[in-house]
Coordinates of C-alpha atoms and ligand atoms in Angstrom, one line a residue:
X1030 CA 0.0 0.0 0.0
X1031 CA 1.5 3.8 -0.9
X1032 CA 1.9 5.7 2.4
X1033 CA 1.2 9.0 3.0
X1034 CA 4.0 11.8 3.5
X1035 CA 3.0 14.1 6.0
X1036 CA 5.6 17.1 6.3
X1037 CA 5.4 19.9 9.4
X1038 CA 7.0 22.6 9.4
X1039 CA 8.7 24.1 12.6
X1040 CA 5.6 26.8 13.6
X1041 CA 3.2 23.2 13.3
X1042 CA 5.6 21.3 16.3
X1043 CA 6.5 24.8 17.9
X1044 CA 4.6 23.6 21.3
X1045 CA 3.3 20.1 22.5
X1046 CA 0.0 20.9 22.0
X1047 CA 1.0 21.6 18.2
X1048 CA 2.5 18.3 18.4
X1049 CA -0.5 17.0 19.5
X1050 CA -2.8 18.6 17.0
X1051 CA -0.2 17.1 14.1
X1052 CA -0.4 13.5 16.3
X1053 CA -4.3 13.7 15.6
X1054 CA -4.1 14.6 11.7
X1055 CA -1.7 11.7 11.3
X1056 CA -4.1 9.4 13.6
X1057 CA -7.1 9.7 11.4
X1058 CA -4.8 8.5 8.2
X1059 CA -3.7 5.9 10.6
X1060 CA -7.7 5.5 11.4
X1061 CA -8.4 5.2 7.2
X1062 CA -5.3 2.5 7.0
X1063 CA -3.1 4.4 5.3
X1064 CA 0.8 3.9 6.6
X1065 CA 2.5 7.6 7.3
X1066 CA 5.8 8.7 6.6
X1067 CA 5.6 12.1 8.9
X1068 CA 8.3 14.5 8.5
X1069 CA 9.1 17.2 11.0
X1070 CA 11.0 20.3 11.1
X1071 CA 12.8 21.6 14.4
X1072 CA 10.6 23.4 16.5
X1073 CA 10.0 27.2 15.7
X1074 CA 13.1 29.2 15.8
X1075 CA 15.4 26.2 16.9
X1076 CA 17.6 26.1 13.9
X1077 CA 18.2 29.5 14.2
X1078 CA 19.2 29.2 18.1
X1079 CA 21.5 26.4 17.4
X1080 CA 22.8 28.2 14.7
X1081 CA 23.6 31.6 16.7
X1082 CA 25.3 28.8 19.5
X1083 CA 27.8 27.4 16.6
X1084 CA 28.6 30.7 15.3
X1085 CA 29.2 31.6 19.2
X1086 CA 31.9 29.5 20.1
X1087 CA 33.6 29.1 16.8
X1088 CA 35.1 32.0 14.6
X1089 CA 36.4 28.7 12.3
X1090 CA 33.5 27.1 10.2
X1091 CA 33.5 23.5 10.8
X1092 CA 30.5 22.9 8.7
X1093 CA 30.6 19.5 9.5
X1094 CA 30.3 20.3 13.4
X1095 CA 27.6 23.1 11.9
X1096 CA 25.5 20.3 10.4
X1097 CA 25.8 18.3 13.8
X1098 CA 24.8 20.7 15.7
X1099 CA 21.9 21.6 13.4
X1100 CA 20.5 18.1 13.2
X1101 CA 19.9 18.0 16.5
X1102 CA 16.6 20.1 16.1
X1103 CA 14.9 17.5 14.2
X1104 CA 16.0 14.7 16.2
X1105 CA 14.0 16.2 19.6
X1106 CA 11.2 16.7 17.8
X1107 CA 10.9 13.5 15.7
X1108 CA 11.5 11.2 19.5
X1109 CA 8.9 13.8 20.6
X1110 CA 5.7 13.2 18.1
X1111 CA 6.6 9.5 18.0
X1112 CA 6.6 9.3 21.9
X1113 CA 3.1 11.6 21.6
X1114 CA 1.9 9.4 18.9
X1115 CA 2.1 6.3 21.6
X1116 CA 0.3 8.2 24.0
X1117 CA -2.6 8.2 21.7
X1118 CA -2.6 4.4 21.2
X1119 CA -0.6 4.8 17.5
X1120 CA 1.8 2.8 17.2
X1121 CA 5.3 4.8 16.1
X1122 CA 9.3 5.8 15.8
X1123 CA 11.1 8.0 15.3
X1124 CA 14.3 8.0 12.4
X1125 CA 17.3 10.0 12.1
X1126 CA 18.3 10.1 8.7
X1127 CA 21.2 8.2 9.3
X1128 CA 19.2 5.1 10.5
X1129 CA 17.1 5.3 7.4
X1130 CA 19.6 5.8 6.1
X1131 CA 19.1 8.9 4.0
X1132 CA 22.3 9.0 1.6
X1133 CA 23.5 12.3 0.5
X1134 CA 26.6 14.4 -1.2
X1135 CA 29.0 15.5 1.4
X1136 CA 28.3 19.5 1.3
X1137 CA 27.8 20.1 4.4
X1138 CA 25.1 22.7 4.8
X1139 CA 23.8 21.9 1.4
X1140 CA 24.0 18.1 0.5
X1141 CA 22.0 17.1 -2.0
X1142 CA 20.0 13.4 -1.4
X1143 CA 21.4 10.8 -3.4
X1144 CA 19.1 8.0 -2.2
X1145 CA 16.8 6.8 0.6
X1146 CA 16.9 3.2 1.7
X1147 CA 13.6 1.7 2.0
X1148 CA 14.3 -1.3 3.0
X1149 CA 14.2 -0.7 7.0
X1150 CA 10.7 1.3 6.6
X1151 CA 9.1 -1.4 4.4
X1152 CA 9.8 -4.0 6.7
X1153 CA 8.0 -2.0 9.7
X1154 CA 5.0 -1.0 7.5
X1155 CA 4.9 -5.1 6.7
X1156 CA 5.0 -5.5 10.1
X1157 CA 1.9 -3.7 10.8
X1158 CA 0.7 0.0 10.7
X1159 CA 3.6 1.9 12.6
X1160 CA 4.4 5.4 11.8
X1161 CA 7.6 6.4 10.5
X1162 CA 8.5 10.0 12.1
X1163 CA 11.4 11.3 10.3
X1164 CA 13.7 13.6 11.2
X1165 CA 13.4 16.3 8.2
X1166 CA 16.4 18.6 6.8
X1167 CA 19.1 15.9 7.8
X1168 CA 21.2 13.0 6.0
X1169 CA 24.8 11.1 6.3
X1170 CA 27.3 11.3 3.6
X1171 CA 29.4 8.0 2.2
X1172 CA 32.5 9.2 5.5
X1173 CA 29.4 8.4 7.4
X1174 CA 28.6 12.4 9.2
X1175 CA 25.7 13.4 9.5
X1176 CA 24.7 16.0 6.9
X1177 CA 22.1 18.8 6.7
X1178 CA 19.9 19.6 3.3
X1179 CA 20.1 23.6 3.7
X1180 CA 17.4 25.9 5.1
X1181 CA 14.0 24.9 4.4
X1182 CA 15.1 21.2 3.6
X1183 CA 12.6 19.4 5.7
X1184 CA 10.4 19.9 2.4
X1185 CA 12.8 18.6 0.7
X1186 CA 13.2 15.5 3.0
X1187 CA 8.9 15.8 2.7
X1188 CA 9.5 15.0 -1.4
X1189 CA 12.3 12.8 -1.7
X1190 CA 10.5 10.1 0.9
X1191 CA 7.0 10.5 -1.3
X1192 CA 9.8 10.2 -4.9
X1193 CA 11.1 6.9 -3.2
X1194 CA 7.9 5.7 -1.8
X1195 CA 6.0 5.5 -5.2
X1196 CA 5.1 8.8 -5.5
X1197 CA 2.8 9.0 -2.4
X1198 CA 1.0 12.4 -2.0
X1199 CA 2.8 14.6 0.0
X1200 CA 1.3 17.1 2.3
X1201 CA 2.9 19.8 3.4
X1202 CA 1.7 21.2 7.0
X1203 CA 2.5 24.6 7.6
X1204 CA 1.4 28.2 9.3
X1205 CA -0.8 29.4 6.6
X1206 CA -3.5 27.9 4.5
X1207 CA -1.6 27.4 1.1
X1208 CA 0.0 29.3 -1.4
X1209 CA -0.8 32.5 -2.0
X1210 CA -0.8 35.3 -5.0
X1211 CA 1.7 37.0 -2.7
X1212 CA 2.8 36.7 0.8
X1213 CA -0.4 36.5 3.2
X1214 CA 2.0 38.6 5.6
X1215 CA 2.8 41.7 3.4
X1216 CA -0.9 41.3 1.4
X1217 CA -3.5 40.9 3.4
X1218 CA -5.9 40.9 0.8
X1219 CA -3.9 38.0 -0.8
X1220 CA -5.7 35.0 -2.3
X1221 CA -5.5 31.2 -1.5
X1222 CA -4.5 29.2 -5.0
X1223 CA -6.3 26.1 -5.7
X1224 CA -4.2 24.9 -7.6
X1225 CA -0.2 25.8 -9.2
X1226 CA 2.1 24.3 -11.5
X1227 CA 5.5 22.8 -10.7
X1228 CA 7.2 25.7 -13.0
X1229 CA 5.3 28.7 -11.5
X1230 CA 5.8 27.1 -8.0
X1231 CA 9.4 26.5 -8.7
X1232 CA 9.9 30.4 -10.3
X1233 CA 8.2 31.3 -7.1
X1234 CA 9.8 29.6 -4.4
X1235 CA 13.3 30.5 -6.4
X1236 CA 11.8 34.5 -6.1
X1237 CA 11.8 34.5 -2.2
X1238 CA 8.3 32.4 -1.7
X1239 CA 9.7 30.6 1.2
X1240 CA 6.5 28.8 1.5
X1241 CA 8.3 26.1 -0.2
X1242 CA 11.9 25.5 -0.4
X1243 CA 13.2 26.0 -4.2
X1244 CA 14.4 22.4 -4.2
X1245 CA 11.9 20.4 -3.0
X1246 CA 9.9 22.2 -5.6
X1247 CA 12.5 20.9 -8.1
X1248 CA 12.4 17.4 -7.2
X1249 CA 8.7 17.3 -6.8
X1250 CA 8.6 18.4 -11.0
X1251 CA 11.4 15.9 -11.9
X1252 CA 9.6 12.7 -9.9
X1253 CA 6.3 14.0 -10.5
X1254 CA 5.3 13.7 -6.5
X1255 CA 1.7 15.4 -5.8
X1256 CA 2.3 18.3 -3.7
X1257 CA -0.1 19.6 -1.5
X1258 CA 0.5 22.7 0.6
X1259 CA -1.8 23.2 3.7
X1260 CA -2.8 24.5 7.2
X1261 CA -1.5 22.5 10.4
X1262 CA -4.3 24.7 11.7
X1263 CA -7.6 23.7 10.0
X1264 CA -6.4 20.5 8.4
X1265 CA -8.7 22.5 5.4
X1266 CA -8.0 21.7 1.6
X1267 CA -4.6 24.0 0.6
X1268 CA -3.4 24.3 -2.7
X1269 CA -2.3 21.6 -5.3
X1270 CA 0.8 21.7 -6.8
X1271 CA 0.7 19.6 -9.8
X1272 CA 1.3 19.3 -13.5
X1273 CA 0.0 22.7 -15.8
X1274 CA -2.6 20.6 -17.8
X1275 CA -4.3 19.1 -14.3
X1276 CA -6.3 22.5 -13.9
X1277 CA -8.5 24.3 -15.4
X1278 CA -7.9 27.9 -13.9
X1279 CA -7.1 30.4 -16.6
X1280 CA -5.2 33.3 -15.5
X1281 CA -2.0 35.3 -16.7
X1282 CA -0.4 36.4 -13.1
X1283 CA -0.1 33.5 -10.8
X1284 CA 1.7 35.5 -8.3
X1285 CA 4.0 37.6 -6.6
X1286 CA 7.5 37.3 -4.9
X1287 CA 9.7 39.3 -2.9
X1288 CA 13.0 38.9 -1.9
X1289 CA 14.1 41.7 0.6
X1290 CA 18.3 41.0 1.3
X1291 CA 19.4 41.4 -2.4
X1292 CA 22.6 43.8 -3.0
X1293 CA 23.6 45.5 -6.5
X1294 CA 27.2 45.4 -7.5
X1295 CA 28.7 47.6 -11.1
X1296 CA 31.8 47.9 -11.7
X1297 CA 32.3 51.3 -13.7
X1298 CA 34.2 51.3 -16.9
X1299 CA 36.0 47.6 -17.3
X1300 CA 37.1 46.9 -20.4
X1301 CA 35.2 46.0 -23.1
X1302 CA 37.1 42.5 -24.7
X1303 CA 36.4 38.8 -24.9
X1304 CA 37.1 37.3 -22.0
X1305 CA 35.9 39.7 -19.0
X1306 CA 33.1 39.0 -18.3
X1307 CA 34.8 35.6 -17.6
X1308 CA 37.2 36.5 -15.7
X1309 CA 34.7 38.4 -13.2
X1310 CA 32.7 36.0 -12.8
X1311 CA 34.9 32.9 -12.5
X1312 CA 36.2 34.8 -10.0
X1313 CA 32.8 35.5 -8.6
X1314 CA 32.2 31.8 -8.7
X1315 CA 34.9 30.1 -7.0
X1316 CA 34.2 32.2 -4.0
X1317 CA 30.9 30.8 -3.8
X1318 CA 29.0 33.8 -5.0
X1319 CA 25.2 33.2 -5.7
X1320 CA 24.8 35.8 -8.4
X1321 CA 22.1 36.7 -9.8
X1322 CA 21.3 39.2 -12.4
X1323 CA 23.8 40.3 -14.8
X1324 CA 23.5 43.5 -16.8
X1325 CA 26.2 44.8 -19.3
X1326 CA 25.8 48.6 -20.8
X1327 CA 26.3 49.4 -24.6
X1328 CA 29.8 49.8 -24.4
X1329 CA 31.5 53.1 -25.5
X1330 CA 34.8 53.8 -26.3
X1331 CA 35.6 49.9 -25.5
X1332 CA 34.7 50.7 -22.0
X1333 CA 31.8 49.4 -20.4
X1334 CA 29.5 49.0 -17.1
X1335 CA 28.6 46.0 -15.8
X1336 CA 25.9 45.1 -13.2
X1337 CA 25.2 42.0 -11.0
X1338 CA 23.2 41.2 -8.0
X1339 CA 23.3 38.8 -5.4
X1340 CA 22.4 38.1 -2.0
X1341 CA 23.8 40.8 0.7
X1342 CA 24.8 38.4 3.0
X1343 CA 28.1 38.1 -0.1
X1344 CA 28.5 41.3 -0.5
X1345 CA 32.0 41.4 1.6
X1346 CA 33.0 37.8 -0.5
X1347 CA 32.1 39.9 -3.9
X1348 CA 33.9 43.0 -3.1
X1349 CA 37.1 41.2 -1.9
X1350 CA 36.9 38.6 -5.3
X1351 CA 37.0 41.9 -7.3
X1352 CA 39.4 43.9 -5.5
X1353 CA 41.9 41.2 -5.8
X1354 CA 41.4 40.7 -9.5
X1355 CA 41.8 44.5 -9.7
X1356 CA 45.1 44.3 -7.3
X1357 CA 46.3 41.9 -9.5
X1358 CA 46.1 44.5 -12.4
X1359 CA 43.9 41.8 -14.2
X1360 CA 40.9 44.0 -14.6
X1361 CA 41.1 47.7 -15.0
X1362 CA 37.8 49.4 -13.6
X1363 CA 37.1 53.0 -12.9
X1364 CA 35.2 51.4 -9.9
X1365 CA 32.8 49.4 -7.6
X1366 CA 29.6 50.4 -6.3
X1367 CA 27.9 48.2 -3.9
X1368 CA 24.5 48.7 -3.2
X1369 CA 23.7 47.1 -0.2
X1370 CA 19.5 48.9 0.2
X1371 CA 17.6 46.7 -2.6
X1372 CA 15.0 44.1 -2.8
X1373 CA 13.9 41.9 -5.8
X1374 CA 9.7 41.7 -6.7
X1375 CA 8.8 39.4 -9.3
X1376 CA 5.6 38.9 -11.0
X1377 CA 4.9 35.0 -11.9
X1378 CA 2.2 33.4 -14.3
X1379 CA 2.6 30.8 -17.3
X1380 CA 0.2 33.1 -18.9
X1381 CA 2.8 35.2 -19.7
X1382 CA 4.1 32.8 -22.5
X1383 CA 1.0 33.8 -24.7
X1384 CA -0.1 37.2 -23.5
X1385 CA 2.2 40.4 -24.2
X1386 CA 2.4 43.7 -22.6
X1387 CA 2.7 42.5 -19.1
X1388 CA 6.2 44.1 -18.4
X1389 CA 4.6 47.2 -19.8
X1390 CA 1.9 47.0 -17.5
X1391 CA 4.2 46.4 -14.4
X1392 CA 6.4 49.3 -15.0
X1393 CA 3.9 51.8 -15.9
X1394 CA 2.3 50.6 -12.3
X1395 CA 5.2 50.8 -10.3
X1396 CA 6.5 54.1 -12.0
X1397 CA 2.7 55.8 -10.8
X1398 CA 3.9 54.8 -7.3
X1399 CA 7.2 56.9 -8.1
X1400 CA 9.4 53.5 -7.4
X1401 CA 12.2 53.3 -9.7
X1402 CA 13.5 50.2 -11.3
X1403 CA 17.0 49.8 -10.9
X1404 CA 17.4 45.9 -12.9
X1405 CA 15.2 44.2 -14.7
X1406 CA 15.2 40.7 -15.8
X1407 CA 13.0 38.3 -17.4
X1408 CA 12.3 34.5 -18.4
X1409 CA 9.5 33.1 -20.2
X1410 CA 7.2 33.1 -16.9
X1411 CA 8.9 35.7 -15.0
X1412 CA 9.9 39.7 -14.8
X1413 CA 11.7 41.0 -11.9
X1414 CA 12.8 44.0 -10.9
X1415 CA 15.4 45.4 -8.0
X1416 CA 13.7 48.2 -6.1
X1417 CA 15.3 50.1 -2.9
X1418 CA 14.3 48.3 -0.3
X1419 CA 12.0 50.6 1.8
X1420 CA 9.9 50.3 -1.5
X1421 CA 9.5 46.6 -1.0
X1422 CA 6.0 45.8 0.5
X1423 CA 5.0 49.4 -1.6
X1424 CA 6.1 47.5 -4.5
X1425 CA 4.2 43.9 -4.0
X1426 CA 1.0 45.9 -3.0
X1427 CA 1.1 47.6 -6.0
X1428 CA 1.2 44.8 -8.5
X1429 CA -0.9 42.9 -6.5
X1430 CA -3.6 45.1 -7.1
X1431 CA -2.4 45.8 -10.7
X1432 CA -2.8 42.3 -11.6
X1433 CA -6.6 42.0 -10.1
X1434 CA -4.8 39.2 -7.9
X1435 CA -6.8 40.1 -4.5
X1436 CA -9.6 38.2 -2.9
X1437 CA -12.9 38.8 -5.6
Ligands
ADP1497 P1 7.3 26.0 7.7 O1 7.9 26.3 9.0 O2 6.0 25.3 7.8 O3 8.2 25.3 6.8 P2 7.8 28.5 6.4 O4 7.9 29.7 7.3 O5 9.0 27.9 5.8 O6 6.9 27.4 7.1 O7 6.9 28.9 5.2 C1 5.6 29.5 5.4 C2 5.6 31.0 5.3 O8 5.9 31.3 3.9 C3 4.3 31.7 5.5 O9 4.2 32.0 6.9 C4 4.4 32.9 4.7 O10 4.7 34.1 5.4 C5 5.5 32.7 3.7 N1 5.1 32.9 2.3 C6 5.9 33.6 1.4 N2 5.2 33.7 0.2 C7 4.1 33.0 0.3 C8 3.0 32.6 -0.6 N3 3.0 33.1 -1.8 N4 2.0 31.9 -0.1 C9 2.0 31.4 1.2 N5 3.0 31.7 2.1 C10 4.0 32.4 1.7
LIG1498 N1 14.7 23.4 10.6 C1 15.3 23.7 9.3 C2 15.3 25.2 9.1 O1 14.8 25.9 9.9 C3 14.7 22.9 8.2 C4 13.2 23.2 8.0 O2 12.5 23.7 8.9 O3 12.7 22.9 6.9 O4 15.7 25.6 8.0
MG1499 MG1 9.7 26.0 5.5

């Protein structure tokens, strides 16, 4: 028989008596003889603490001490439902991801999952109905440490147990009731999405819509796994996240995203030859440098400027990568300008592959606000644009509305 994955995130286990609510969803699937596979998340603002303790006795990043240290979130909570589970007469235990075992790369802080075992977990579901509570976000490499999946991973854990398990649905309890045209907590008048595709989901979740993490979205496209996204609150029907032909809706926006720590790097002036752009940003690269839009000026007199953005967490890593290909004397710009005050909003919707003038329509709207663009980039279902920051929730308002996206 398929199981059921059951995924909740760290606001659905932040008490006991959230633990207990989740204990009682998982009890009536138990109750309609379905096996579960429930995945949990640390409790609410756990990962961070343990985070803040690592980074407080260690100026030296050990990321494989990080990623034991960060583990241990999960684990309490996993011993905890399964223990709670018991109390109510359902049979269950609790799994690290090394007793699974849950194979992955050895990046710390980012592995990727090469394979889960079922062997183990078949053998207890032949055994009878027990519930598997896994400990989300957390894996051990081939050196045998144990190995975290980077923020958000529990819903990647969520998807790669329902991949391996015959596609099983996977439902994904969280803190609101789905997924939204924008964030519920900067658009209050933002709607609840029957259904989404994989892609706009993915471009989403990639945008800053941390509702679900950008590679559990990924995974959930290539295996085909039927996401769906609901309250650990009301138990009520969330939104499906499934293949573009599976629904029927017809719209152009699907949503929007915001991103708010985003910095803007130009350098002024760099030469304009074959090979520079290269050079920057191989050097951008090997220090680990997520970048993210790139824009090059018409070039005059062979000099150009060129643009790029990133997270401003690498700001300091992207300004030291330059400087030292400038104190090399193997680039020869003018300067650096590091804005460190921008945010990224990005307007979503496969509807956008048929229907023109939407870019039009987004400028023109944020332009009547008096919010200046600063980037701009685009894909088949996506335009974003960098904004200063204090323009941010201005900004998602705005298109919000623009697009007739708000509750009818
Ligand atoms: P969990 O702890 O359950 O994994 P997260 O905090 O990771 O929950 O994700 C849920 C949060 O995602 C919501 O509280 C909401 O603020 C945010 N979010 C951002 N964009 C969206 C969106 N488009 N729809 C729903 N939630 C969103
Ligand atoms: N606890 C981890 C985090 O806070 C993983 C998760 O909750 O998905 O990032
Ligand atoms: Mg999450």
């Amino acid at each position: 028989m398929t199981p059921v994955v059951m995924k909740f995130g760290g606001t659905s286990v932040a008490t006991i008596g959230k633990m207990q609510k989740a204990a009682r969803f998982i009890r009536q699937a138990v109750d309609d003889n379905t096996p579960v596979i429930a995945v949990v998340s640390a409790m609410a603002g756990e990962t961070n603490r343990l985070a803040e303790l690592v980074r407080s006795v260690s100026s030296v990043f050990d990321a494989r001490e990080y990623d034991n240290v960060l583990a241990t979130g999960e684990n309490v909570t996993s011993a905890l439902l399964a223990l709670i589970l018991q109390t109510m007469g359902v049979s269950a235990r609790s799994w690290q991801g090394w007793q699974v075992p849950v194979r992955t790369s050895s990046v710390h802080g980012a592995a990727r999952i090469l394979d889960i075992e079922r062997d183990r977990l078949d053998a207890r579901f032949a055994d009878g109905m027990e519930v598997a509570v896994i400990a989300g976000f957390q894996g051990v490499s081939s050196d045998g440490r144990i190995t975290t999946l980077g923020r958000g991973g529990s819903d990647l854990t969520a998807v790669a147990f329902a991949a391996a398990f015959d596609r099983a649905r996977c439902m994904i309890y969280t803190d609101v009731d789905g997924v939204f045209t924008a964030d519920p907590r900067v658009v209050k008048t933002a709607r609840k999405l029957e259904h989404i595709s994989y892609e706009e989901m993915l471009e989403l979740a990639s945008l800053g819509s941390k509702v679900l993490q950008t590679r559990s979205v990924e995974l959930a496209m290539r295996h085909r796994v039927p996401v769906h996204v609901l309250s650990s609150y009301t138990g009520q029907p969330g939104t499906y996240v499934t293949d573009e032909e599976t629904h029927m809706e017809t719209r152009t926006i699907s949503g929007i995203a915001h991103s708010r720590d985003e910095a803007k790097v130009t350098l002024q002036s760099v030469a304009d030859r074959p090979g520079i752009a290269a050079l920057i940003f191989t050097a951008l690269a090997n220090h680990d440098i997520n970048v993210d839009m790139i824009v090059q000026n018409i070039a005059e007199d062979k000099r150009t400027d060129i643009t790029f953005s990133c997270p401003v967490e690498d700001i300091a890593k992207a300004r030291s990568a330059i400087e030292l290909l400038q104190g090399r004397g193997d680039l020869n710009v003018a300067g650096l300008l590091c804005d460190e005050s921008v945010c990224k909003v990005s307007v979503v919707g496969i509807g956008m592959r048929t229907q023109s003038g939407i870019a039009a329509k987004m400028f023109a709207a944020l332009g009547r606000e008096g919010i200046n663009i600063k980037v701009i980039s685009t894909s088949e279902i996506k335009i974003s644009v960098l904004v200063d920051r204090k323009y941010m929730e201005l900004a998602v308002r705005t298109l919000h509305e623009e697009f007739g996206l708000h509750q009818k």
